[in-house]
PDB file of C-alpha atoms in Angstrom:
ATOM      1  CA  MET P  16       1.446  22.420  32.262  1.00  0.00           C
ATOM      2  CA  THR P  17      -1.650  20.270  32.056  1.00  0.00           C
ATOM      3  CA  GLN P  18      -3.123  19.838  28.439  1.00  0.00           C
ATOM      4  CA  SER P  19      -5.149  23.234  29.019  1.00  0.00           C
ATOM      5  CA  GLU P  20      -2.844  25.452  29.629  1.00  0.00           C
ATOM      6  CA  ARG P  21      -0.245  23.501  26.843  1.00  0.00           C
ATOM      7  CA  ARG P  22      -2.868  23.999  24.206  1.00  0.00           C
ATOM      8  CA  ILE P  23      -3.420  27.995  25.441  1.00  0.00           C
ATOM      9  CA  PHE P  24       0.094  28.366  25.034  1.00  0.00           C
ATOM     10  CA  LEU P  25      -0.026  26.980  21.383  1.00  0.00           C
ATOM     11  CA  ILE P  26      -2.777  28.981  20.446  1.00  0.00           C
ATOM     12  CA  GLY P  27      -1.490  32.342  21.428  1.00  0.00           C
ATOM     13  CA  TYR P  28       1.828  31.621  19.842  1.00  0.00           C
ATOM     14  CA  LEU P  29      -0.027  31.168  16.293  1.00  0.00           C
ATOM     15  CA  LEU P  30      -1.821  33.681  16.876  1.00  0.00           C
ATOM     16  CA  ASP P  31       0.466  36.396  17.934  1.00  0.00           C
ATOM     17  CA  GLU P  32       3.056  35.316  15.025  1.00  0.00           C
ATOM     18  CA  ASN P  33       0.921  36.754  12.683  1.00  0.00           C
ATOM     19  CA  PRO P  34      -0.358  39.966  12.621  1.00  0.00           C
ATOM     20  CA  ASN P  35      -3.658  39.338  11.359  1.00  0.00           C
ATOM     21  CA  TYR P  36      -4.655  37.072  13.874  1.00  0.00           C
ATOM     22  CA  ARG P  37      -3.972  39.300  17.343  1.00  0.00           C
ATOM     23  CA  LYS P  38      -7.604  39.971  17.299  1.00  0.00           C
ATOM     24  CA  ILE P  39      -8.968  36.462  17.466  1.00  0.00           C
ATOM     25  CA  GLU P  40      -9.601  35.584  21.027  1.00  0.00           C
ATOM     26  CA  ILE P  41      -9.168  31.927  22.508  1.00  0.00           C
ATOM     27  CA  PRO P  42     -12.514  30.233  22.601  1.00  0.00           C
ATOM     28  CA  PRO P  43     -13.635  28.769  26.004  1.00  0.00           C
ATOM     29  CA  ASP P  44     -15.082  25.762  25.119  1.00  0.00           C
ATOM     30  CA  GLU P  45     -12.310  22.883  24.581  1.00  0.00           C
ATOM     31  CA  GLU P  46     -13.252  21.524  21.611  1.00  0.00           C
ATOM     32  CA  GLU P  47     -13.545  24.794  20.045  1.00  0.00           C
ATOM     33  CA  GLN P  48      -9.642  25.553  20.946  1.00  0.00           C
ATOM     34  CA  LYS P  49      -8.909  22.565  19.838  1.00  0.00           C
ATOM     35  CA  LYS P  50     -10.229  23.202  16.469  1.00  0.00           C
ATOM     36  CA  LEU P  51      -8.592  26.820  16.536  1.00  0.00           C
ATOM     37  CA  PHE P  52      -5.253  25.215  17.195  1.00  0.00           C
ATOM     38  CA  ARG P  53      -5.707  22.465  14.260  1.00  0.00           C
ATOM     39  CA  ALA P  54      -6.730  25.480  12.409  1.00  0.00           C
ATOM     40  CA  LEU P  55      -3.978  27.570  13.096  1.00  0.00           C
ATOM     41  CA  VAL P  56      -1.209  24.790  12.253  1.00  0.00           C
ATOM     42  CA  ASN P  57      -2.933  23.776   9.159  1.00  0.00           C
ATOM     43  CA  VAL P  58      -2.993  27.199   7.476  1.00  0.00           C
ATOM     44  CA  ARG P  59       0.931  27.801   8.664  1.00  0.00           C
ATOM     45  CA  ASP P  60       3.356  28.295   6.372  1.00  0.00           C
ATOM     46  CA  ALA P  61       6.329  25.898   6.979  1.00  0.00           C
ATOM     47  CA  LYS P  62       8.700  28.692   8.340  1.00  0.00           C
ATOM     48  CA  PRO P  63      11.003  28.194  11.181  1.00  0.00           C
ATOM     49  CA  ILE P  64       9.778  28.215  14.542  1.00  0.00           C
ATOM     50  CA  GLY P  65      10.946  28.536  18.466  1.00  0.00           C
ATOM     51  CA  GLU P  66      12.117  25.440  20.258  1.00  0.00           C
ATOM     52  CA  THR P  67       9.633  26.773  23.248  1.00  0.00           C
ATOM     53  CA  PHE P  68       6.977  26.270  20.705  1.00  0.00           C
ATOM     54  CA  LEU P  69       7.771  22.434  19.491  1.00  0.00           C
ATOM     55  CA  LYS P  70       9.091  21.477  23.170  1.00  0.00           C
ATOM     56  CA  ILE P  71       4.713  21.640  24.092  1.00  0.00           C
ATOM     57  CA  GLN P  72       3.363  20.940  21.008  1.00  0.00           C
ATOM     58  CA  ASP P  73       5.536  17.797  21.389  1.00  0.00           C
ATOM     59  CA  GLU P  74       4.034  17.252  24.518  1.00  0.00           C
ATOM     60  CA  TYR P  75       1.030  18.469  24.091  1.00  0.00           C
ATOM     61  CA  LEU P  76       0.348  16.026  20.897  1.00  0.00           C
ATOM     62  CA  LYS P  77       1.941  12.759  22.368  1.00  0.00           C
ATOM     63  CA  THR P  78      -0.462  13.326  24.961  1.00  0.00           C
ATOM     64  CA  GLU P  79      -3.311  13.864  22.728  1.00  0.00           C
ATOM     65  CA  ILE P  80      -2.282  10.622  20.918  1.00  0.00           C
ATOM     66  CA  LYS P  81      -2.056   8.598  23.721  1.00  0.00           C
ATOM     67  CA  GLU P  82      -5.601   9.718  24.992  1.00  0.00           C
ATOM     68  CA  LYS P  83      -6.991   8.481  21.679  1.00  0.00           C
ATOM     69  CA  GLY P  84      -5.381   4.785  22.300  1.00  0.00           C
ATOM     70  CA  VAL P  85      -2.153   3.323  20.176  1.00  0.00           C
ATOM     71  CA  THR P  86      -2.576   0.160  18.880  1.00  0.00           C
ATOM     72  CA  ASP P  87       0.211  -2.226  18.101  1.00  0.00           C
ATOM     73  CA  TYR P  88      -0.368  -3.330  14.581  1.00  0.00           C
ATOM     74  CA  ARG P  89       0.659  -7.214  15.601  1.00  0.00           C
ATOM     75  CA  THR P  90      -2.840  -7.215  17.353  1.00  0.00           C
ATOM     76  CA  ALA P  91      -4.298  -6.437  13.904  1.00  0.00           C
ATOM     77  CA  GLU P  92      -6.212  -9.113  11.545  1.00  0.00           C
ATOM     78  CA  ARG P  93      -3.448 -11.249  10.050  1.00  0.00           C
ATOM     79  CA  PHE P  94      -3.873 -12.707   6.850  1.00  0.00           C
ATOM     80  CA  GLU P  95      -1.295 -15.137   4.780  1.00  0.00           C
ATOM     81  CA  ASN P  96       2.131 -13.782   3.462  1.00  0.00           C
ATOM     82  CA  GLY P  97       2.254 -10.968   6.207  1.00  0.00           C
ATOM     83  CA  ILE P  98      -0.545  -9.019   5.259  1.00  0.00           C
ATOM     84  CA  TYR P  99      -2.513  -7.566   8.385  1.00  0.00           C
ATOM     85  CA  LEU P 100      -6.011  -5.755   7.698  1.00  0.00           C
ATOM     86  CA  TRP P 101      -6.782  -2.663  10.877  1.00  0.00           C
ATOM     87  CA  GLN P 102      -9.683  -0.544  11.098  1.00  0.00           C
ATOM     88  CA  GLY P 103      -9.168   2.799  12.627  1.00  0.00           C
ATOM     89  CA  ASP P 104      -6.993   6.216  12.960  1.00  0.00           C
ATOM     90  CA  ILE P 105      -3.480   5.620  11.292  1.00  0.00           C
ATOM     91  CA  THR P 106      -2.180   8.337  13.515  1.00  0.00           C
ATOM     92  CA  THR P 107      -2.852   5.975  16.277  1.00  0.00           C
ATOM     93  CA  LEU P 108      -1.167   2.621  14.511  1.00  0.00           C
ATOM     94  CA  LYS P 109       2.254   1.689  16.213  1.00  0.00           C
ATOM     95  CA  CYS P 110       4.644   0.537  13.107  1.00  0.00           C
ATOM     96  CA  ASP P 111       7.836   1.383  11.332  1.00  0.00           C
ATOM     97  CA  ALA P 112       5.833   3.007   8.621  1.00  0.00           C
ATOM     98  CA  VAL P 113       2.534   4.829   7.446  1.00  0.00           C
ATOM     99  CA  VAL P 114       1.677   5.859   4.319  1.00  0.00           C
ATOM    100  CA  ASN P 115       1.042   9.387   3.395  1.00  0.00           C
ATOM    101  CA  ALA P 116      -1.691   9.944   0.929  1.00  0.00           C
ATOM    102  CA  ALA P 117      -0.254  13.059  -0.214  1.00  0.00           C
ATOM    103  CA  ASN P 118      -0.849  16.359  -3.154  1.00  0.00           C
ATOM    104  CA  SER P 119       1.723  16.772  -5.427  1.00  0.00           C
ATOM    105  CA  ALA P 120       3.448  19.789  -3.249  1.00  0.00           C
ATOM    106  CA  LEU P 121       4.045  17.254  -0.645  1.00  0.00           C
ATOM    107  CA  LEU P 122       3.518  20.048   2.271  1.00  0.00           C
ATOM    108  CA  GLY P 123       0.061  18.610   4.034  1.00  0.00           C
ATOM    109  CA  CYS P 124      -3.449  19.966   3.560  1.00  0.00           C
ATOM    110  CA  PHE P 125      -3.792  23.448   3.935  1.00  0.00           C
ATOM    111  CA  HIS P 126      -7.877  23.245   4.381  1.00  0.00           C
ATOM    112  CA  PRO P 127      -8.083  24.068   8.181  1.00  0.00           C
ATOM    113  CA  ASN P 128      -9.071  21.012   9.922  1.00  0.00           C
ATOM    114  CA  HIS P 129      -9.822  19.090   6.830  1.00  0.00           C
ATOM    115  CA  GLY P 130     -10.845  15.623   7.174  1.00  0.00           C
ATOM    116  CA  CYS P 131      -8.459  13.866   4.929  1.00  0.00           C
ATOM    117  CA  ILE P 132      -5.717  11.570   6.379  1.00  0.00           C
ATOM    118  CA  ASP P 133      -2.772  14.501   4.908  1.00  0.00           C
ATOM    119  CA  ASN P 134      -4.183  16.956   7.380  1.00  0.00           C
ATOM    120  CA  GLN P 135      -4.519  14.231   9.952  1.00  0.00           C
ATOM    121  CA  ILE P 136      -0.860  12.901   9.664  1.00  0.00           C
ATOM    122  CA  HIS P 137       0.915  16.359   9.252  1.00  0.00           C
ATOM    123  CA  PHE P 138      -1.151  18.233  12.438  1.00  0.00           C
ATOM    124  CA  TYR P 139      -0.238  15.071  14.666  1.00  0.00           C
ATOM    125  CA  SER P 140       3.073  14.509  13.291  1.00  0.00           C
ATOM    126  CA  GLY P 141       3.497  18.434  14.375  1.00  0.00           C
ATOM    127  CA  VAL P 142       4.727  21.399  12.336  1.00  0.00           C
ATOM    128  CA  GLN P 143       8.163  19.852  11.715  1.00  0.00           C
ATOM    129  CA  LEU P 144       6.633  17.515   9.238  1.00  0.00           C
ATOM    130  CA  ARG P 145       6.141  20.423   6.774  1.00  0.00           C
ATOM    131  CA  LEU P 146       9.062  21.983   7.384  1.00  0.00           C
ATOM    132  CA  GLU P 147      11.223  18.483   6.294  1.00  0.00           C
ATOM    133  CA  CYS P 148       8.646  18.787   3.665  1.00  0.00           C
ATOM    134  CA  GLU P 149       9.223  21.820   2.463  1.00  0.00           C
ATOM    135  CA  SER P 150      12.976  21.150   2.429  1.00  0.00           C
ATOM    136  CA  ILE P 151      12.716  18.251   0.205  1.00  0.00           C
ATOM    137  CA  MET P 152      10.476  20.299  -2.278  1.00  0.00           C
ATOM    138  CA  ARG P 153      12.550  23.307  -2.018  1.00  0.00           C
ATOM    139  CA  LYS P 154      16.245  20.794  -3.048  1.00  0.00           C
ATOM    140  CA  ARG P 155      13.796  19.171  -6.227  1.00  0.00           C
ATOM    141  CA  LEU P 156      12.272  22.267  -7.721  1.00  0.00           C
ATOM    142  CA  SER P 157       9.435  20.037  -9.256  1.00  0.00           C
ATOM    143  CA  PRO P 158       6.482  18.895  -7.569  1.00  0.00           C
ATOM    144  CA  GLU P 159       6.198  14.781  -6.154  1.00  0.00           C
ATOM    145  CA  PRO P 160       5.115  12.589  -9.288  1.00  0.00           C
ATOM    146  CA  THR P 161       2.248  10.577  -9.288  1.00  0.00           C
ATOM    147  CA  GLY P 162       3.114   6.949  -8.174  1.00  0.00           C
ATOM    148  CA  SER P 163       6.168   7.819  -6.213  1.00  0.00           C
ATOM    149  CA  ALA P 164       7.291   8.027  -2.810  1.00  0.00           C
ATOM    150  CA  THR P 165       9.209   9.987  -0.283  1.00  0.00           C
ATOM    151  CA  LEU P 166       9.908   9.172   3.074  1.00  0.00           C
ATOM    152  CA  THR P 167      10.121  11.687   6.175  1.00  0.00           C
ATOM    153  CA  LYS P 168      10.226  11.170   9.816  1.00  0.00           C
ATOM    154  CA  ALA P 169       7.203  10.612  12.136  1.00  0.00           C
ATOM    155  CA  TYR P 170       7.841  12.971  14.756  1.00  0.00           C
ATOM    156  CA  ASN P 171       4.764  12.988  17.112  1.00  0.00           C
ATOM    157  CA  LEU P 172       3.347   9.582  15.755  1.00  0.00           C
ATOM    158  CA  PRO P 173       3.707   6.255  17.270  1.00  0.00           C
ATOM    159  CA  CYS P 174       5.499   5.185  13.969  1.00  0.00           C
ATOM    160  CA  LYS P 175       8.977   6.231  12.760  1.00  0.00           C
ATOM    161  CA  TYR P 176       8.694   7.053   9.316  1.00  0.00           C
ATOM    162  CA  VAL P 177       5.917   8.799   7.164  1.00  0.00           C
ATOM    163  CA  ILE P 178       5.912   7.735   3.572  1.00  0.00           C
ATOM    164  CA  HIS P 179       4.423  10.368   1.188  1.00  0.00           C
ATOM    165  CA  THR P 180       3.146   9.205  -2.052  1.00  0.00           C
ATOM    166  CA  VAL P 181       1.097  10.970  -5.008  1.00  0.00           C
ATOM    167  CA  GLY P 182      -2.067   9.002  -6.063  1.00  0.00           C
ATOM    168  CA  PRO P 183      -4.100   9.768  -9.691  1.00  0.00           C
ATOM    169  CA  ILE P 184      -6.978  12.072  -9.293  1.00  0.00           C
ATOM    170  CA  ILE P 185      -9.734  10.534 -11.324  1.00  0.00           C
ATOM    171  CA  ARG P 186     -12.113  12.723 -13.254  1.00  0.00           C
ATOM    172  CA  GLY P 187     -14.436  10.665 -14.956  1.00  0.00           C
ATOM    173  CA  LYS P 188     -13.533   7.361 -16.280  1.00  0.00           C
ATOM    174  CA  VAL P 189     -10.984   5.771 -14.677  1.00  0.00           C
ATOM    175  CA  SER P 190      -8.311   4.360 -17.335  1.00  0.00           C
ATOM    176  CA  LYS P 191      -5.529   1.801 -17.359  1.00  0.00           C
ATOM    177  CA  GLU P 192      -2.964   4.339 -16.860  1.00  0.00           C
ATOM    178  CA  ASP P 193      -4.485   5.155 -13.241  1.00  0.00           C
ATOM    179  CA  GLU P 194      -4.675   1.598 -12.360  1.00  0.00           C
ATOM    180  CA  THR P 195      -0.687   1.308 -12.944  1.00  0.00           C
ATOM    181  CA  LEU P 196      -0.465   5.035 -11.440  1.00  0.00           C
ATOM    182  CA  LEU P 197      -2.028   3.598  -8.889  1.00  0.00           C
ATOM    183  CA  SER P 198      -0.273   0.240  -8.253  1.00  0.00           C
ATOM    184  CA  SER P 199       3.215   2.188  -8.767  1.00  0.00           C
ATOM    185  CA  CYS P 200       2.012   4.189  -5.366  1.00  0.00           C
ATOM    186  CA  TYR P 201       2.167   0.605  -3.641  1.00  0.00           C
ATOM    187  CA  THR P 202       5.590  -0.635  -4.800  1.00  0.00           C
ATOM    188  CA  SER P 203       7.105   2.461  -5.109  1.00  0.00           C
ATOM    189  CA  CYS P 204       6.296   2.523  -0.899  1.00  0.00           C
ATOM    190  CA  LEU P 205       7.411  -0.905  -0.623  1.00  0.00           C
ATOM    191  CA  GLY P 206      10.614  -0.216  -2.572  1.00  0.00           C
ATOM    192  CA  LEU P 207      11.594   2.393  -0.860  1.00  0.00           C
ATOM    193  CA  ALA P 208      10.765   0.671   2.437  1.00  0.00           C
ATOM    194  CA  GLU P 209      13.237  -2.227   1.458  1.00  0.00           C
ATOM    195  CA  LYS P 210      15.859   0.444   0.522  1.00  0.00           C
ATOM    196  CA  ASN P 211      15.433   1.485   4.171  1.00  0.00           C
ATOM    197  CA  GLY P 212      14.952  -1.360   6.416  1.00  0.00           C
ATOM    198  CA  ILE P 213      11.667  -0.514   7.043  1.00  0.00           C
ATOM    199  CA  GLU P 214       9.650  -4.066   8.244  1.00  0.00           C
ATOM    200  CA  SER P 215       6.170  -2.920   8.628  1.00  0.00           C
ATOM    201  CA  VAL P 216       4.406  -0.735   6.279  1.00  0.00           C
ATOM    202  CA  ALA P 217       0.805   1.053   6.798  1.00  0.00           C
ATOM    203  CA  PHE P 218      -1.195   1.734   3.925  1.00  0.00           C
ATOM    204  CA  CYS P 219      -4.103   3.978   3.680  1.00  0.00           C
ATOM    205  CA  CYS P 220      -6.745   3.750   0.951  1.00  0.00           C
ATOM    206  CA  ILE P 221      -4.655   5.564  -1.571  1.00  0.00           C
ATOM    207  CA  SER P 222      -6.813   8.241  -4.255  1.00  0.00           C
ATOM    208  CA  THR P 223      -9.580   6.818  -2.120  1.00  0.00           C
ATOM    209  CA  GLY P 224     -12.189   9.807  -1.332  1.00  0.00           C
ATOM    210  CA  GLU P 225     -10.786  13.265  -2.080  1.00  0.00           C
ATOM    211  CA  PHE P 226      -9.110  11.956  -5.437  1.00  0.00           C
ATOM    212  CA  CYS P 227     -12.420   9.808  -6.555  1.00  0.00           C
ATOM    213  CA  PHE P 228     -10.501   6.572  -7.416  1.00  0.00           C
ATOM    214  CA  PRO P 229     -13.700   4.190  -7.003  1.00  0.00           C
ATOM    215  CA  ASN P 230     -12.999   2.053  -3.545  1.00  0.00           C
ATOM    216  CA  GLU P 231     -13.292  -1.720  -4.728  1.00  0.00           C
ATOM    217  CA  LEU P 232     -10.662  -1.071  -8.014  1.00  0.00           C
ATOM    218  CA  ALA P 233      -8.395   0.680  -5.683  1.00  0.00           C
ATOM    219  CA  ALA P 234      -8.695  -1.637  -2.852  1.00  0.00           C
ATOM    220  CA  LYS P 235      -8.216  -4.830  -5.838  1.00  0.00           C
ATOM    221  CA  THR P 236      -5.608  -2.640  -7.305  1.00  0.00           C
ATOM    222  CA  ALA P 237      -3.523  -2.247  -3.629  1.00  0.00           C
ATOM    223  CA  VAL P 238      -4.002  -6.474  -2.963  1.00  0.00           C
ATOM    224  CA  GLU P 239      -2.501  -6.886  -6.296  1.00  0.00           C
ATOM    225  CA  ALA P 240       0.191  -4.541  -6.115  1.00  0.00           C
ATOM    226  CA  VAL P 241       1.230  -5.905  -2.215  1.00  0.00           C
ATOM    227  CA  ASN P 242       0.931  -9.687  -3.662  1.00  0.00           C
ATOM    228  CA  ASN P 243       2.763  -9.070  -6.511  1.00  0.00           C
ATOM    229  CA  PHE P 244       5.926  -6.914  -4.901  1.00  0.00           C
ATOM    230  CA  LYS P 245       6.676  -9.266  -2.140  1.00  0.00           C
ATOM    231  CA  LYS P 246       6.239 -12.670  -4.509  1.00  0.00           C
ATOM    232  CA  LYS P 247       8.885 -10.673  -7.338  1.00  0.00           C
ATOM    233  CA  SER P 248      11.070  -9.288  -4.417  1.00  0.00           C
ATOM    234  CA  GLY P 249      10.692 -12.148  -1.806  1.00  0.00           C
ATOM    235  CA  SER P 250      10.166  -9.128   0.393  1.00  0.00           C
ATOM    236  CA  LYS P 251       9.359 -10.362   4.303  1.00  0.00           C
ATOM    237  CA  ILE P 252       7.639  -6.528   4.896  1.00  0.00           C
ATOM    238  CA  GLU P 253       4.743  -6.774   6.449  1.00  0.00           C
ATOM    239  CA  VAL P 254       2.294  -4.923   5.180  1.00  0.00           C
ATOM    240  CA  ILE P 255      -1.186  -3.509   6.826  1.00  0.00           C
ATOM    241  CA  PHE P 256      -3.799  -2.436   5.447  1.00  0.00           C
ATOM    242  CA  ASN P 257      -5.715   0.525   6.879  1.00  0.00           C
ATOM    243  CA  VAL P 258      -9.311   1.137   6.658  1.00  0.00           C
ATOM    244  CA  PHE P 259     -11.673   3.830   8.617  1.00  0.00           C
ATOM    245  CA  LYS P 260     -14.612   3.218   6.772  1.00  0.00           C
ATOM    246  CA  ASP P 261     -17.090  -0.661   7.556  1.00  0.00           C
ATOM    247  CA  TYR P 262     -17.770  -0.049   3.571  1.00  0.00           C
ATOM    248  CA  ASP P 263     -13.844  -0.215   2.789  1.00  0.00           C
ATOM    249  CA  ARG P 264     -12.717  -2.935   6.021  1.00  0.00           C
ATOM    250  CA  ARG P 265     -15.626  -5.736   4.110  1.00  0.00           C
ATOM    251  CA  ILE P 266     -14.017  -4.787   0.907  1.00  0.00           C
ATOM    252  CA  TYR P 267     -10.669  -5.764   2.006  1.00  0.00           C
ATOM    253  CA  GLU P 268     -12.119  -8.552   3.943  1.00  0.00           C
ATOM    254  CA  LYS P 269     -13.159  -9.906   0.928  1.00  0.00           C
ATOM    255  CA  LEU P 270     -10.373  -9.631  -1.225  1.00  0.00           C
ATOM    256  CA  LEU P 271      -8.211 -10.950   1.693  1.00  0.00           C
ATOM    257  CA  GLN P 272     -10.157 -14.023   2.660  1.00  0.00           C
ATOM    258  CA  LYS P 273     -10.096 -14.884  -1.046  1.00  0.00           C
ATOM    259  CA  ASN P 274      -6.395 -14.418  -1.752  1.00  0.00           C
ATOM    260  CA  ARG P 275      -6.081 -16.755   1.351  1.00  0.00           C
ATOM    261  CA  THR P 276      -7.803 -19.761  -0.534  1.00  0.00           C
ATOM    262  CA  ALA P 277      -6.661 -19.062  -3.840  1.00  0.00           C
TER     263      ALA P 277
END
């Protein structure tokens, strides 16, 4: 099957499984088809799905990611203490684990085509990720605590695992508790990685964006948390700070250069 044939099959499957969607027509335009497919995946509940769908979905997503271009983290800019800085789409980064800035339900973003990293990671991983997260949360019977971390498979991403963490949501002035919780996100992820033999972890800019944590303070907290963890534990885990915006890249470059000369 071609990518177009796969995409049309996947859209048709998702439309057919929901009686409310069966009158929706598949648009002829490729970009509109992609938006529709992603939207249908975004809003789909965590429920069983056929093996044929999974097989074709996996082929489709792996091809999409390959066409976007996969980057090995070791080609990124390297600083001291096994720390890297990389700007780009985290769903194309090849490392042991990427960190997802999740919400407390841990089921991914249900807003169609939303631009958050939670949406990106869940979509390109495939529907299996929401199913695994739902299984974890069903056993817990409680939301994911802020500052903690949970490990899952990465499915179709070029990494091996996804580490999900819930950062603090800022409403007004940032408190010391907010800073402590954000720091805990980083140390919890690294501790979980160490426990599971993970040797490289890529962090997104946790709690910035939708959660409104100021970018500069968030980056400072992140760098300090990682450095303190590595110093206290003696961990050899390689850490990649992943940024998407030029603004965040400049912030991290300044902090890491300062760290280099300290």
